[in-house]
Structure formats: C-alpha cells, structure tokens
Coordinates of C-alpha atoms and ligand atoms in Angstrom, one line a residue:
M1 CA -28.7 -3.8 7.3
R2 CA -28.5 -6.9 9.0
N3 CA -25.6 -8.8 7.3
I4 CA -22.3 -7.1 6.2
A5 CA -18.9 -8.9 4.6
I6 CA -15.3 -8.4 4.5
L7 CA -13.1 -9.0 1.4
T8 CA -8.9 -7.8 0.7
S9 CA -8.1 -7.7 -2.9
G10 CA -5.5 -6.7 -5.1
G11 CA -1.2 -6.4 -3.8
D12 CA -1.7 -7.5 0.2
S13 CA -0.1 -5.2 2.7
P14 CA 0.8 -5.7 6.2
G15 CA -2.7 -4.2 8.6
M16 CA -4.8 -6.1 6.2
N17 CA -5.9 -8.7 8.8
M18 CA -6.1 -5.6 11.7
A19 CA -8.9 -4.0 9.4
I20 CA -10.5 -7.9 8.8
R21 CA -10.3 -7.8 13.0
A22 CA -11.6 -4.6 13.3
V23 CA -14.5 -4.6 10.7
V24 CA -15.4 -8.2 12.6
R25 CA -15.0 -6.5 15.8
S26 CA -16.9 -3.4 15.4
G27 CA -19.7 -5.2 12.7
F28 CA -20.5 -7.0 16.3
H29 CA -20.5 -3.7 18.3
Y30 CA -23.0 -2.5 16.0
G31 CA -25.2 -5.4 15.7
F32 CA -24.1 -6.8 12.5
N33 CA -23.6 -10.4 11.4
V34 CA -19.9 -10.2 9.6
Y35 CA -19.4 -12.6 6.6
G36 CA -15.7 -12.6 5.5
V37 CA -15.5 -13.4 1.4
Y38 CA -11.9 -15.4 0.7
N39 CA -9.7 -14.6 -2.3
G40 CA -10.7 -10.8 -3.2
Y41 CA -13.4 -10.6 -5.6
K42 CA -12.8 -14.0 -7.3
G43 CA -13.6 -15.7 -4.6
L44 CA -17.0 -13.5 -4.4
V45 CA -18.0 -14.6 -8.0
K46 CA -17.4 -18.3 -6.5
G47 CA -19.2 -17.7 -3.6
E48 CA -16.3 -18.4 -1.1
I49 CA -18.0 -16.7 1.7
K50 CA -18.6 -17.2 5.4
K51 CA -19.5 -16.1 8.7
M52 CA -16.9 -15.0 10.9
T53 CA -16.8 -14.7 14.7
R54 CA -14.5 -13.2 17.3
E55 CA -12.5 -16.8 16.8
T56 CA -11.5 -16.3 13.6
V57 CA -9.7 -12.9 13.8
S58 CA -8.2 -13.7 16.9
R59 CA -4.3 -13.2 16.8
I60 CA -4.2 -12.2 13.9
L61 CA -3.7 -8.7 14.2
N62 CA 0.5 -8.9 14.1
R63 CA 0.3 -11.0 11.4
G64 CA 1.3 -9.8 7.8
G65 CA -0.8 -10.5 4.6
T66 CA -4.3 -11.0 4.2
I67 CA -6.0 -14.4 6.4
L68 CA -9.0 -14.3 3.8
G69 CA -6.3 -14.6 1.3
S70 CA -6.6 -11.7 -2.2
A71 CA -6.3 -12.1 -5.8
R72 CA -6.4 -10.8 -8.8
F73 CA -9.4 -11.0 -11.4
E74 CA -9.7 -8.9 -14.2
K75 CA -12.7 -10.6 -14.8
F76 CA -14.6 -8.3 -12.3
K77 CA -14.5 -5.9 -14.8
E78 CA -17.4 -7.3 -16.6
L79 CA -20.8 -6.7 -16.0
D80 CA -21.7 -10.6 -15.9
Y81 CA -19.2 -11.2 -13.2
Q82 CA -20.2 -8.2 -10.8
K83 CA -24.1 -9.6 -10.8
L84 CA -22.6 -13.3 -9.9
A85 CA -21.1 -11.5 -7.0
V86 CA -24.4 -9.6 -6.0
K87 CA -26.5 -12.9 -6.4
N88 CA -23.8 -14.2 -3.9
L89 CA -24.1 -11.8 -1.4
K90 CA -27.9 -11.4 -1.7
E91 CA -28.7 -15.5 -1.2
K92 CA -27.0 -14.2 2.3
N93 CA -28.9 -11.3 2.3
I94 CA -25.3 -9.3 2.8
E95 CA -26.4 -5.5 2.2
G96 CA -22.9 -4.1 3.1
L97 CA -19.3 -5.0 1.8
V98 CA -16.0 -3.5 3.2
V99 CA -13.3 -3.9 0.4
I100 CA -9.8 -3.0 1.3
G101 CA -7.2 -2.3 -1.5
G102 CA -5.9 -0.3 -4.0
D103 CA -7.7 2.0 -6.6
G104 CA -8.8 -1.0 -8.6
T105 CA -10.2 -2.6 -5.9
F106 CA -12.1 0.9 -5.4
R107 CA -13.6 0.5 -9.4
G108 CA -14.8 -3.1 -8.5
A109 CA -16.6 -1.8 -5.3
L110 CA -18.1 1.3 -7.2
D111 CA -19.5 -1.3 -9.9
L112 CA -20.7 -3.5 -6.6
H113 CA -22.4 -0.2 -5.5
N114 CA -24.0 0.9 -8.6
L115 CA -25.6 -2.6 -8.1
G116 CA -27.0 -1.8 -5.0
I117 CA -24.5 -3.0 -2.6
K118 CA -23.2 -0.6 0.1
C119 CA -19.6 -0.9 -0.2
I120 CA -17.2 1.1 2.1
C121 CA -13.5 0.9 0.9
L122 CA -10.4 1.0 3.1
P123 CA -7.0 2.2 1.3
G124 CA -4.5 -0.9 2.2
T125 CA -1.6 -1.0 -0.3
I126 CA 2.1 -0.4 0.7
D127 CA 2.3 2.3 -2.1
N128 CA 1.0 4.6 -0.7
D129 CA -1.0 5.8 -4.2
I130 CA -4.2 6.4 -3.2
P131 CA -4.8 10.3 -3.3
S132 CA -8.0 10.0 -1.2
T133 CA -5.5 9.8 2.1
D134 CA -2.6 10.6 3.3
Y135 CA -1.3 7.5 4.2
T136 CA -2.4 3.6 3.5
I137 CA -2.2 0.8 5.7
G138 CA 1.1 -1.1 5.1
F139 CA 3.0 1.8 4.4
F140 CA 4.7 2.6 7.2
T141 CA 5.6 -1.0 8.4
A142 CA 7.0 -1.4 4.2
L143 CA 8.9 1.5 4.9
N144 CA 10.5 0.2 8.3
T145 CA 11.1 -2.7 6.0
A146 CA 13.1 -1.0 3.7
V147 CA 14.6 1.2 6.5
D148 CA 16.2 -1.9 8.3
S149 CA 17.4 -3.5 4.9
I150 CA 19.2 -0.6 3.5
D151 CA 20.6 0.1 6.7
K152 CA 21.9 -3.4 6.6
L153 CA 23.2 -2.9 2.9
R154 CA 25.0 0.2 4.3
D155 CA 27.0 -1.4 7.2
T156 CA 28.2 -3.8 4.8
S157 CA 28.9 -0.9 1.7
F158 CA 30.8 1.4 4.5
S159 CA 33.5 -1.6 5.4
H160 CA 33.9 -1.9 1.5
R161 CA 33.6 1.6 0.8
R162 CA 31.3 0.7 -1.6
C163 CA 27.6 2.3 -3.5
S164 CA 24.4 0.4 -3.1
V165 CA 21.9 1.3 -5.6
V166 CA 18.7 -0.2 -4.3
E167 CA 15.0 -0.5 -5.7
L168 CA 12.2 -0.1 -4.1
M169 CA 8.4 -1.0 -4.7
G170 CA 5.9 1.9 -5.2
R171 CA 4.4 1.2 -9.1
H172 CA 3.8 4.7 -9.9
C173 CA 4.3 6.2 -6.8
G174 CA 7.7 7.2 -5.0
D175 CA 6.7 8.1 -1.8
L176 CA 8.4 4.2 -0.6
T177 CA 11.6 5.9 -2.0
L178 CA 11.6 9.1 -0.6
Y179 CA 10.7 8.4 2.5
A180 CA 13.3 5.2 2.7
G181 CA 15.7 7.6 1.1
I182 CA 15.3 10.6 3.9
A183 CA 15.5 8.2 6.9
V184 CA 19.0 6.6 5.5
G185 CA 20.3 9.4 4.4
S186 CA 20.3 8.4 1.0
E187 CA 23.1 10.4 -1.8
F188 CA 20.3 10.2 -4.4
I189 CA 16.9 9.3 -4.7
I190 CA 14.9 8.7 -8.2
T191 CA 11.4 8.7 -8.3
P192 CA 8.5 8.7 -11.1
E193 CA 7.7 12.6 -9.4
T194 CA 11.4 13.7 -9.6
G195 CA 12.1 11.5 -12.8
Y196 CA 15.7 10.2 -13.7
D197 CA 18.7 12.4 -14.6
K198 CA 21.7 10.2 -15.3
K199 CA 24.1 13.4 -15.4
K200 CA 22.8 14.4 -11.8
T201 CA 22.9 10.8 -10.6
L202 CA 26.4 10.2 -11.3
A203 CA 27.5 13.9 -9.8
A204 CA 26.1 13.3 -6.8
V205 CA 27.8 9.8 -6.0
K206 CA 31.1 11.0 -7.5
D207 CA 31.0 14.0 -5.0
S208 CA 30.8 11.6 -2.4
Y209 CA 33.9 9.8 -3.3
R210 CA 35.5 13.0 -3.5
R211 CA 34.6 14.0 0.0
N212 CA 35.9 10.4 1.2
K213 CA 32.8 8.9 2.1
R214 CA 33.7 5.6 2.6
H215 CA 29.7 4.4 1.8
A216 CA 27.2 5.6 -0.9
V217 CA 23.2 5.0 -1.6
V218 CA 21.1 5.4 -4.3
V219 CA 17.4 4.4 -3.6
V220 CA 15.4 4.0 -6.8
T221 CA 11.7 3.5 -7.5
E222 CA 10.7 0.2 -9.4
H223 CA 10.3 0.5 -13.0
M224 CA 12.5 3.6 -13.5
V225 CA 15.6 2.6 -14.3
D226 CA 17.6 -0.7 -14.2
V227 CA 19.7 -1.1 -11.5
N228 CA 21.9 -3.2 -12.7
Q229 CA 22.8 -1.0 -15.4
L230 CA 23.3 2.1 -13.2
A231 CA 25.6 0.4 -11.1
K232 CA 28.0 -0.6 -13.5
D233 CA 27.7 3.2 -14.6
I234 CA 28.3 4.5 -11.2
E235 CA 31.2 1.7 -10.9
S236 CA 33.3 2.5 -14.1
E237 CA 32.5 6.9 -13.6
T238 CA 33.0 7.3 -9.5
G239 CA 35.3 5.2 -8.5
Y240 CA 33.2 3.5 -6.0
E241 CA 32.8 -0.3 -6.4
T242 CA 28.8 -0.9 -6.8
R243 CA 26.0 -3.2 -6.1
A244 CA 22.3 -3.2 -6.8
T245 CA 20.0 -4.8 -5.0
V246 CA 16.1 -5.0 -5.5
L247 CA 14.4 -5.2 -2.2
G248 CA 11.3 -6.9 -3.8
H249 CA 7.8 -8.9 -2.3
V250 CA 10.1 -8.5 1.3
Q251 CA 8.7 -5.1 1.4
R252 CA 5.3 -6.7 1.2
G253 CA 5.6 -8.9 4.4
G254 CA 6.2 -8.8 8.0
T255 CA 4.3 -7.5 11.2
P256 CA 2.2 -4.5 10.8
S257 CA 3.6 -1.7 12.7
A258 CA 2.5 -0.2 15.6
F259 CA 1.0 2.9 13.6
D260 CA -0.6 0.3 10.6
R261 CA -2.5 -1.2 13.4
V262 CA -3.7 2.2 14.5
L263 CA -5.0 3.5 11.1
A264 CA -6.5 0.4 10.3
T265 CA -8.4 -0.2 13.3
E266 CA -9.7 3.8 13.1
M267 CA -10.6 3.1 9.2
A268 CA -12.2 0.0 9.7
E269 CA -14.5 1.4 12.7
Y270 CA -15.3 5.0 10.9
G271 CA -16.4 2.3 7.9
V272 CA -18.8 0.2 9.7
E273 CA -20.0 2.8 11.3
L274 CA -21.1 4.3 7.9
L275 CA -22.7 1.0 7.2
S276 CA -24.8 1.4 10.8
R277 CA -26.3 4.5 9.4
N278 CA -27.2 2.6 6.3
I279 CA -24.2 4.8 4.3
G280 CA -22.2 3.1 1.7
G281 CA -20.2 4.4 -1.5
K282 CA -17.5 6.0 0.3
V283 CA -13.5 5.6 0.4
I284 CA -12.2 6.2 4.3
G285 CA -8.8 8.4 4.5
L286 CA -6.7 10.1 6.5
R287 CA -6.3 13.6 6.3
G288 CA -4.1 15.2 9.2
L289 CA -5.3 13.7 12.7
N290 CA -8.6 13.1 11.4
M291 CA -10.7 10.3 9.4
V292 CA -12.5 11.3 6.4
D293 CA -14.8 9.8 3.6
Y294 CA -15.3 10.9 -0.3
D295 CA -17.8 9.0 -2.6
I296 CA -15.5 6.7 -4.6
E297 CA -16.1 8.3 -7.7
E298 CA -14.8 11.6 -6.0
A299 CA -12.1 9.6 -4.4
L300 CA -11.2 8.1 -7.8
K301 CA -11.1 11.0 -9.9
M302 CA -8.6 12.8 -7.2
K303 CA -4.8 13.6 -8.1
K304 CA -1.9 13.0 -5.6
D305 CA -0.7 16.4 -4.2
I306 CA 2.9 16.4 -3.9
S307 CA 3.0 20.1 -3.4
N308 CA 3.6 19.9 0.0
K309 CA 5.9 16.9 -0.1
R310 CA 9.3 16.5 1.2
Y311 CA 11.2 16.5 -2.3
G312 CA 12.3 19.8 -1.7
L313 CA 14.5 18.0 1.3
V314 CA 16.0 16.0 -1.3
G315 CA 18.9 17.9 -2.5
M316 CA 19.9 19.3 0.8
L317 CA 19.4 16.4 2.8
A318 CA 22.3 14.3 0.8
Q319 CA 24.9 16.4 1.5
Ligands
ATP401 P1 -2.7 -2.6 -5.7 O1 -2.4 -1.1 -5.4 O2 -2.0 -3.4 -4.7 O3 -2.5 -2.7 -6.6 P2 -5.3 -2.6 -6.6 O4 -6.7 -2.7 -5.5 O5 -5.1 -1.5 -7.2 O6 -4.1 -2.8 -5.6 P3 -6.1 -4.2 -9.2 O7 -5.2 -5.3 -9.3 O8 -5.5 -2.9 -9.7 O9 -5.0 -4.1 -7.4 O10 -7.3 -4.1 -8.7 C1 -7.7 -5.3 -7.8 C2 -9.1 -5.9 -8.1 O11 -9.7 -5.4 -8.6 C3 -9.0 -6.7 -9.8 O12 -8.3 -7.9 -10.0 C4 -10.3 -6.3 -10.6 O13 -10.3 -7.9 -9.8 C5 -10.9 -5.4 -9.5 N1 -11.4 -4.5 -10.4 C6 -9.6 -3.6 -10.8 N2 -10.3 -2.8 -12.1 C7 -11.6 -2.8 -12.1 C8 -12.8 -1.7 -13.1 N3 -12.4 -1.0 -13.6 N4 -13.8 -3.0 -12.5 C9 -13.9 -4.0 -11.7 N5 -13.2 -4.3 -10.8 C10 -11.5 -4.2 -11.0

C-alpha cells in the first residue's frame, strides 16, 4: 500500500483536525502518500480528493471543526454510490482510508471495506456514544465547554435566587449530561439512562429551596423533556424563579482540550500503523490507558456498558 486517504463525516467534533494532522504526519512516517477527502462521503462520491502536504495540516491542531469539512449524505447507504466512491479512490491508487466520525460513519466504512478498501475508523463525536471506546475524540472538550457555560449560569442564578434548567447534547447517550452534572454539582440529572421522573425532579429542586439554597441546576439530555415546560413546572411548584437554557451547537465548537489532542494523535497513529501492516476493517478505541482495535462489525454490535458508570453518584452528590 502506497496511498491512503482521510475523511471526516457525520457531526464534527473538536479534535478532528488534530486527528487529520496525525494521520498525515504519521502517514508520511510510514512512507505513504496521504490524500484528504473533502465533505465526507458526499465528497468521496464527487471525487473531492486532494493530496495533503505537511503544510496543509500545519497550524490546525488547536482549531475546532474539521478543515476537510463534513457532510451527512444518506445516499451513501446505496451500493451504486459506494461503487462510485471506490472508483474515485482506485483512480488515485488509494487502497487505505481513515474515517473519523460516529457509528453511521463506521457503517459507511464497513461497506467500503467489503468492496475492497482497507478502512480504519476513529471515533470522533462529542456524544461519547461509541461503545467500542471509553472516550471519543471531542467529548472532553464539549464537556469543558458545557461546564464553563453552566458555571456562568450558576453565577447569575445565585444572584437572583434562580433555578437553571440546562439542556445538553448527547443524542441517546447521557454521558455529556452526567459528567457535566457532576462537575457543576447539579441538583438533578436527567439522561436517557436515568429516565425522566417529573415527581423526583421537582422534589429534588423543592428540597434545595427548603434548605435555603440560592441556586439550583437541573441538567437534561436533549430529546428527554421539553425544558421550557419543565422550567415552568419547577417555577410553579418549588418557589424558584426558573429559566431554561439550551446550550446547543456551542458544545461542538472551540479549541480542542489537551486530552482530545493527545487522544486524537494516539488513535490516528495507531490506525495508520495498522494500515502500514496492510490491516484494515478496524475501529480504534481507548480502553483504560491502552489503544485497542476491533473489527468494524464487532464494534458496531457492542452495547455501551453503563454498569460501572457514575450514575450511582447522582443522588448522593446532589445533597
Ligand atoms: P454523529 O455521531 O455525529 O451522528 P455519525 O457518523 O453517526 O456521526 P451519521 O449522519 O449517522 O453520523 O453518518 C454519517 C454518514 O455516514 C452518513 O451521512 C452517510 O453518508 C454514512 N452512513 C451512515 N449510515 C450508513 C450505512 N448504513 N451505510 C453506508 N453509509 C452510511
């Protein structure tokens, strides 16, 4: 194998640029030519493929987003489009492809792998919803952003004796909410894993009010409840004036944290090293302190283990 390529796909996450940089630089180390594919699978099908140099990836390591762009492209589930992608890669003699994204991106890579392209998948998403790794590239940066924002809300809710209901991203995974909730000392945490119990939520906030606390914070994962309605319910039942805040896409941006930069670099180097040994069809993950790899199919079948998670702390820490 002489030529490899890299693309970013799905929702972007801070640290993707660091991963791109590390794929390019370690690619050179292993003697590859490295190509960048612009705009995810959509760009791959359209042939938006350019050779990368050391310069194309210089001064990007501290930038959020992805210099290659990302796209959602549902048509890539169809074989005809996948074959076009393979044709575009083969025209440039590209035999290996590193993709960075979430499970949808990995499914696309599995299809390409079955068509003869050696694919390596790196988990890049702020949601931390990939079971084959303890942490995804971008999670801790998004967590820091969320914690910073909620700290600011706490300052003002303290001044006015208010309750803040804060909605965080995460799709169907509560990690971002859970970790942020613990980090800010939230009164109540609502995630897909904990479920939503209105009575318990109101009781926890009421209890804070009774204990004369000047502020309260309830953190909620997106799609769980209507946060504006919850704020109204808290206000009418507890005594706290209450405001809802949806943090939204700010959680996706910003300078990647040192942890995400190191994680992205380690994962990228590990993946490129596999390609240098002609090994593809793998998802890279972090288990404890070690890099690991799984077959893509195996990784896609995994379920997230929440038995050892910090959910047990939730009730205790709220006191
Ligand atoms: P995020 O966690 O941010 O949602 P993701 O990678 O899961 O990231 P998706 O939009 O689900 O994001 O997938 C990204 C792209 O991967 C899709 O737009 C599509 O091009 C491709 N893709 C998704 N599912 C499949 C599939 N089953 N087969 C082939 N390609 C797929």
